[in-house]
XYZ file of C-alpha atoms in Angstrom:
432
model
C 0.000 0.000 0.000
C 1.592 3.276 -1.124
C 2.063 6.146 1.305
C -0.358 9.048 1.086
C 1.151 11.994 -0.776
C 1.434 15.086 1.411
C 1.171 18.460 -0.314
C 1.205 22.109 0.689
C -0.947 24.640 -1.164
C -0.025 28.285 -0.717
C -2.530 30.741 -2.183
C -3.139 34.452 -2.295
C -5.259 37.038 -4.069
C -5.224 40.778 -4.464
C -7.299 43.669 -5.718
C -5.926 47.055 -6.704
C -8.828 49.111 -5.454
C -10.943 46.579 -3.528
C -12.953 46.248 -5.631
C -10.621 46.845 -8.536
C -8.429 44.949 -11.008
C -7.814 41.644 -9.257
C -5.872 38.438 -9.606
C -4.837 35.345 -7.704
C -1.828 33.096 -7.381
C -1.369 29.577 -6.011
C 1.508 27.143 -5.722
C 1.524 23.412 -4.921
C 4.543 22.170 -2.974
C 5.742 18.674 -2.086
C 5.647 18.632 1.724
C 8.420 16.022 1.899
C 10.965 17.853 -0.258
C 9.846 21.484 -0.474
C 9.801 21.180 -4.286
C 7.381 23.299 -6.296
C 5.069 20.968 -8.221
C 2.661 23.413 -9.866
C 1.851 27.109 -10.147
C -1.397 28.819 -11.077
C -2.289 32.476 -11.547
C -4.999 34.441 -13.334
C -6.296 37.964 -13.775
C -10.018 37.874 -12.910
C -11.143 41.404 -13.757
C -12.722 43.679 -11.175
C -13.219 41.952 -7.821
C -12.553 42.359 -4.097
C -9.560 41.049 -2.187
C -11.675 38.376 -0.528
C -13.029 37.069 -3.825
C -9.515 36.961 -5.272
C -8.217 35.074 -2.218
C -10.963 32.476 -2.507
C -10.275 32.115 -6.223
C -6.605 31.504 -5.377
C -7.596 28.799 -2.920
C -9.803 27.106 -5.509
C -7.018 27.230 -8.111
C -4.508 25.746 -5.676
C -6.765 22.877 -4.630
C -7.686 22.221 -8.259
C -4.013 22.046 -9.248
C -3.208 19.728 -6.350
C -6.080 17.411 -7.264
C -4.995 17.337 -10.912
C -1.477 16.222 -9.974
C -2.768 13.011 -8.436
C -6.139 12.232 -10.047
C -6.143 8.606 -8.850
C -5.384 9.346 -5.212
C -6.492 11.694 -2.477
C -3.474 13.586 -1.137
C -3.309 15.135 2.294
C -3.145 18.900 1.790
C -2.091 21.681 4.095
C -3.414 25.028 2.821
C -1.325 27.977 3.978
C -2.671 31.506 3.405
C -2.158 34.966 4.909
C -5.921 35.593 4.728
C -7.267 34.843 8.197
C -10.760 35.321 6.796
C -10.445 32.432 4.322
C -8.550 30.197 6.746
C -11.047 30.643 9.563
C -14.112 30.339 7.341
C -12.868 27.222 5.563
C -11.888 25.702 8.918
C -15.468 26.216 10.089
C -14.618 28.566 12.935
C -16.107 31.707 11.377
C -19.493 31.866 9.724
C -19.709 32.913 6.088
C -22.212 35.731 5.775
C -21.275 37.584 2.611
C -23.235 36.332 -0.432
C -20.178 36.589 -2.691
C -18.149 34.300 -0.421
C -20.658 31.486 0.119
C -20.553 29.923 -3.388
C -16.770 30.254 -3.534
C -16.336 28.545 -0.168
C -18.734 25.784 -1.227
C -16.814 25.309 -4.471
C -13.513 25.021 -2.601
C -14.949 22.591 -0.060
C -16.347 20.312 -2.776
C -13.025 19.780 -4.554
C -11.604 17.260 -2.074
C -12.846 15.330 0.959
C -12.859 17.727 3.937
C -10.843 15.254 6.011
C -7.919 15.523 3.578
C -7.544 19.312 3.733
C -6.461 21.429 6.691
C -5.799 25.153 6.900
C -3.095 27.266 8.492
C -2.659 31.027 8.663
C 0.828 32.356 7.867
C 2.258 35.902 7.885
C 2.391 37.635 4.524
C 6.180 37.395 4.514
C 5.893 33.602 4.331
C 3.491 33.720 1.402
C 5.708 35.562 -1.062
C 5.511 32.958 -3.830
C 1.724 33.077 -4.123
C 1.670 36.832 -3.591
C 4.136 37.344 -6.439
C 2.051 35.100 -8.697
C -1.070 37.160 -7.933
C 0.761 40.377 -8.751
C 2.152 38.905 -11.974
C -1.415 38.016 -12.968
C -2.658 41.534 -12.193
C 0.245 43.038 -14.138
C -0.602 40.800 -17.087
C -4.250 41.845 -16.983
C -3.241 45.496 -16.842
C -1.164 44.981 -19.993
C -3.938 43.106 -21.807
C -2.228 39.722 -21.832
C -2.556 36.363 -20.071
C -0.243 35.211 -17.324
C 2.212 32.608 -18.584
C 3.875 30.140 -16.219
C 6.947 30.005 -18.427
C 7.594 33.714 -17.879
C 7.030 33.699 -14.105
C 9.826 34.614 -11.713
C 7.653 34.258 -8.600
C 9.558 31.289 -7.217
C 12.715 33.371 -7.046
C 11.081 35.506 -4.341
C 9.825 32.535 -2.340
C 11.352 31.978 1.105
C 13.610 28.975 1.472
C 11.520 25.886 2.148
C 12.315 22.903 4.311
C 10.377 19.635 4.306
C 7.515 19.474 6.777
C 8.016 16.991 9.620
C 5.991 13.811 9.406
C 3.503 14.644 12.133
C 0.289 13.097 10.929
C -2.231 15.031 8.827
C -0.694 18.330 7.691
C -1.826 21.250 9.769
C -3.212 19.005 12.517
C -2.775 21.334 15.474
C -5.372 19.772 17.766
C -2.871 18.401 20.265
C -0.778 21.557 20.152
C -3.819 23.752 20.607
C -4.935 21.740 23.623
C -1.506 22.184 25.206
C -1.563 25.911 24.456
C -4.976 26.296 26.058
C -3.898 24.383 29.150
C -0.692 26.393 29.499
C -2.528 29.693 29.045
C -5.178 28.707 31.580
C -2.519 27.719 34.094
C -0.545 30.914 33.618
C -3.634 33.065 34.121
C -5.222 30.945 36.798
C -8.410 30.488 34.806
C -10.127 28.773 31.912
C -8.768 29.651 28.479
C -11.314 27.583 26.639
C -13.295 30.588 25.471
C -10.404 32.498 23.992
C -10.257 32.794 20.247
C -8.098 34.520 17.708
C -9.645 37.096 15.397
C -7.957 38.552 12.335
C -7.665 42.326 12.421
C -7.832 42.163 8.651
C -11.246 40.486 8.402
C -13.873 42.611 6.670
C -16.609 43.866 8.960
C -19.114 42.176 6.661
C -17.628 38.877 7.791
C -17.690 39.253 11.568
C -16.166 36.099 13.115
C -18.260 33.900 15.337
C -15.953 31.583 17.302
C -16.929 27.912 17.521
C -13.626 26.356 18.521
C -10.172 27.197 19.826
C -7.226 26.237 17.679
C -4.409 28.403 18.982
C -3.600 30.754 21.816
C -3.077 34.265 20.416
C 0.225 35.964 21.135
C -0.849 39.400 22.254
C 0.021 41.965 24.883
C 2.544 40.646 27.401
C 2.494 37.052 26.116
C 5.886 35.651 25.165
C 6.545 36.103 21.469
C 9.522 36.035 19.123
C 11.208 39.222 17.992
C 9.110 40.256 14.998
C 11.187 43.264 14.082
C 10.045 46.843 13.749
C 6.312 47.134 12.980
C 4.577 49.257 10.402
C 3.407 52.164 12.548
C 0.406 54.204 11.424
C 0.060 57.628 13.014
C -3.586 58.457 12.346
C -4.328 62.169 12.064
C -7.917 63.269 11.693
C -8.188 66.332 9.455
C -8.695 69.782 10.941
C -12.087 71.414 11.336
C -14.244 72.475 8.398
C -17.271 74.803 8.616
C -19.410 71.660 9.076
C -17.415 70.183 11.968
C -18.606 72.364 14.888
C -22.183 72.019 13.636
C -21.806 68.217 13.836
C -23.128 67.653 10.354
C -22.637 64.443 8.385
C -19.706 65.166 6.083
C -18.571 62.167 4.076
C -17.213 61.422 0.634
C -20.533 62.040 -1.102
C -21.075 65.640 -0.040
C -19.647 69.049 -0.840
C -15.998 68.241 0.011
C -15.520 71.319 2.256
C -12.176 72.983 2.830
C -10.590 73.655 6.212
C -11.904 76.580 8.212
C -9.554 79.109 9.817
C -9.642 76.982 12.971
C -8.857 73.891 10.918
C -5.876 75.524 9.250
C -4.505 76.503 12.654
C -4.988 72.923 13.863
C -3.113 71.606 10.829
C -0.234 74.001 11.532
C -0.068 72.887 15.159
C -0.049 69.243 14.098
C 2.764 70.001 11.643
C 4.836 71.621 14.376
C 4.201 68.642 16.643
C 5.414 66.104 14.078
C 8.400 68.275 13.198
C 9.423 68.265 16.866
C 9.023 64.502 17.142
C 10.934 63.733 13.956
C 9.436 60.243 13.620
C 7.164 60.484 10.570
C 8.790 59.043 7.431
C 5.863 58.866 5.005
C 2.588 60.757 4.544
C -0.567 59.262 3.018
C -3.819 61.187 2.708
C -7.451 60.693 1.880
C -8.321 62.332 -1.458
C -10.853 64.664 0.166
C -9.888 68.321 0.337
C -9.860 68.729 4.112
C -7.374 65.887 4.455
C -5.202 66.999 1.561
C -4.963 70.474 3.093
C -4.074 69.055 6.507
C -1.510 66.683 5.002
C 0.021 69.479 2.916
C 0.653 71.563 6.038
C 2.523 68.680 7.658
C 4.363 67.732 4.470
C 5.623 71.264 3.936
C 6.990 71.383 7.477
C 8.638 67.949 7.203
C 9.836 68.207 3.605
C 7.953 65.069 2.562
C 5.669 64.214 -0.339
C 2.034 63.244 0.123
C 0.684 60.032 -1.381
C -3.090 60.039 -2.011
C -4.961 56.810 -1.254
C -8.648 56.504 -2.076
C -9.036 53.762 0.537
C -8.712 56.398 3.277
C -11.739 58.424 2.180
C -14.655 58.982 4.549
C -17.935 57.064 4.426
C -20.444 58.142 1.803
C -23.433 59.171 3.931
C -25.851 59.276 1.019
C -28.878 61.524 1.544
C -27.641 62.420 5.022
C -24.711 64.475 3.743
C -24.741 67.976 5.237
C -27.498 67.197 7.762
C -27.236 67.134 11.542
C -28.068 63.974 13.466
C -31.311 65.537 14.603
C -32.296 66.423 11.047
C -31.614 62.871 9.913
C -33.660 61.529 12.815
C -36.556 63.779 11.817
C -36.461 62.995 8.089
C -35.194 59.406 7.979
C -35.920 58.052 11.451
C -36.419 54.394 10.532
C -33.344 54.338 8.315
C -31.222 55.914 11.040
C -32.402 53.390 13.631
C -31.537 50.517 11.294
C -28.128 52.042 10.540
C -27.276 52.370 14.223
C -28.267 48.753 14.865
C -26.691 46.944 11.914
C -23.266 47.593 10.317
C -24.567 46.070 7.072
C -27.196 48.832 6.695
C -26.292 51.777 4.472
C -27.477 55.361 4.954
C -30.503 56.523 2.997
C -29.973 57.079 -0.704
C -27.196 54.644 -1.520
C -24.478 55.559 0.971
C -21.894 53.145 2.361
C -22.547 50.792 5.260
C -19.980 50.499 8.030
C -19.364 46.935 6.849
C -18.476 48.149 3.363
C -16.201 50.836 4.763
C -14.501 48.303 7.042
C -13.754 46.021 4.105
C -12.252 48.919 2.173
C -10.239 50.178 5.137
C -8.951 46.702 6.048
C -7.683 46.176 2.514
C -6.022 49.596 2.581
C -4.449 48.808 5.936
C -3.002 45.530 4.652
C -1.583 47.172 1.554
C -0.035 50.089 3.427
C 1.281 47.892 6.260
C 3.155 45.820 3.691
C 4.486 48.913 1.944
C 5.631 50.612 5.147
C 6.849 47.615 7.149
C 9.402 48.854 9.674
C 8.532 52.509 8.983
C 6.280 55.190 10.476
C 3.599 56.539 8.160
C 1.261 59.435 8.889
C -2.223 58.655 7.588
C -4.360 61.783 7.297
C -7.940 60.618 7.170
C -11.406 60.821 8.747
C -13.469 59.708 11.721
C -14.805 56.448 10.299
C -11.538 55.087 8.824
C -9.616 55.897 12.033
C -12.237 54.363 14.310
C -12.379 51.335 12.021
C -8.609 50.809 12.152
C -8.677 51.061 15.935
C -11.619 48.730 16.439
C -10.189 46.136 14.051
C -6.866 46.277 15.894
C -8.732 45.716 19.167
C -10.837 42.944 17.619
C -13.891 44.862 18.792
C -17.394 44.583 17.294
C -18.719 47.193 14.884
C -20.822 48.780 17.633
C -17.579 49.915 19.305
C -17.464 52.673 16.689
C -20.158 54.527 18.621
C -18.137 54.381 21.847
C -15.045 56.234 20.645
C -14.463 59.979 20.768
C -12.344 61.370 17.940
C -11.761 65.115 17.870
C -10.757 67.193 14.869
C -6.975 67.098 14.302
C -6.581 64.394 16.961
C -3.805 61.797 16.796
C -4.129 58.050 17.258
C -1.469 55.387 16.656
C -1.608 51.699 15.735
C 1.376 49.414 15.088
C 1.167 46.311 12.869
C 3.569 43.409 13.354
C 4.753 40.702 10.991
C 2.642 37.966 12.624
C -0.607 39.809 11.890
C -1.112 41.204 15.383
C -1.721 44.889 16.030
C -1.125 47.184 18.998
C -3.118 50.349 19.702
C -0.688 52.840 21.206
C -2.628 56.100 21.273
C -6.198 57.285 20.804
C -7.631 60.812 20.344
C -4.606 62.748 21.581
C -5.185 66.516 21.262
C -2.348 67.730 23.502
C -0.598 69.324 20.495
C -3.562 71.672 20.021
C -3.378 73.260 23.488
């Protein structure tokens, strides 16, 4: 009786815009030797990051199955998408209608008992990531990705054979030990702890059903992960609408800074000049942020990169209205919006879930670009609160429990293992 073939599938997907031009990449690896057995990549047109990641998973499993059509290999899927890993492992529910058929398609390719899933940091998924980017580059140039022209494997980290430890990715025994050790160290029961990905879209809120690993957060022992990507989050200065507490999103009049707002921007610029820590500046495309960022950039001698992912929520028909006016005119819609992050404002605005998906994708992209560096992100209330609540693994309702003043500073650091650390929230000391 021949031994069961053990394979590793590494997959990734990306979208330049989320949604935007998208592609996926997948590689099949011999677990015993570390040898690359197959590569797959494709440009898939306009799609979200999550759709592209699922398409990468499907392509990887399909390629693995095709290699051994007369046998059922044991497959360890390794991805840097916690969303896909947790959903396919059955620990998070799949709520988004675009994800359900893709997850079902992936699950039907091979017997569930032969496939296990493992999250890995992005730095360990370079091969698949490079394939996805090659596919997107090919689509941009109007051509098809060709395996013969790929150089993705050159960027892959050195691989060593996986130890023969039973089914690949079987962490049940290890997870049990981790839970017991954590419970002992804290003098309590760790059975209800669960790990949540800060990068999961708000439309896919995790619902824990099992514990598979003890998260390394806070004071827990952890390896040296190097310098994080540090985001200094600066809310723009006041506009004429700010003191009136009017809804002012990306679908309104795009107001400029008021005199007070310009003074706040100047004070923020002086503060960052004194600190000397900001190395990059990224701004929302809206005027109030661009003006605030320009004041800081001029003082620091830096350029400003504009990123559409940092724009404010589109508040639809509520743009320019006060909360009381919205309550009077659109009471039922407002009540629904406050209760459900999937509900959009009246007139086709963005839901908090949609904004969270956009912001999470922007965060991932910028964290990769600025790994080990400090970037000033000049943006708005909703994106900043979303970054903070995702870093804290807090529910969407936490958005309503944060105060965020005009020209305030918050800071979040992102480490190579996917964990985040909130270091500052709503600091206005530089304005006094």
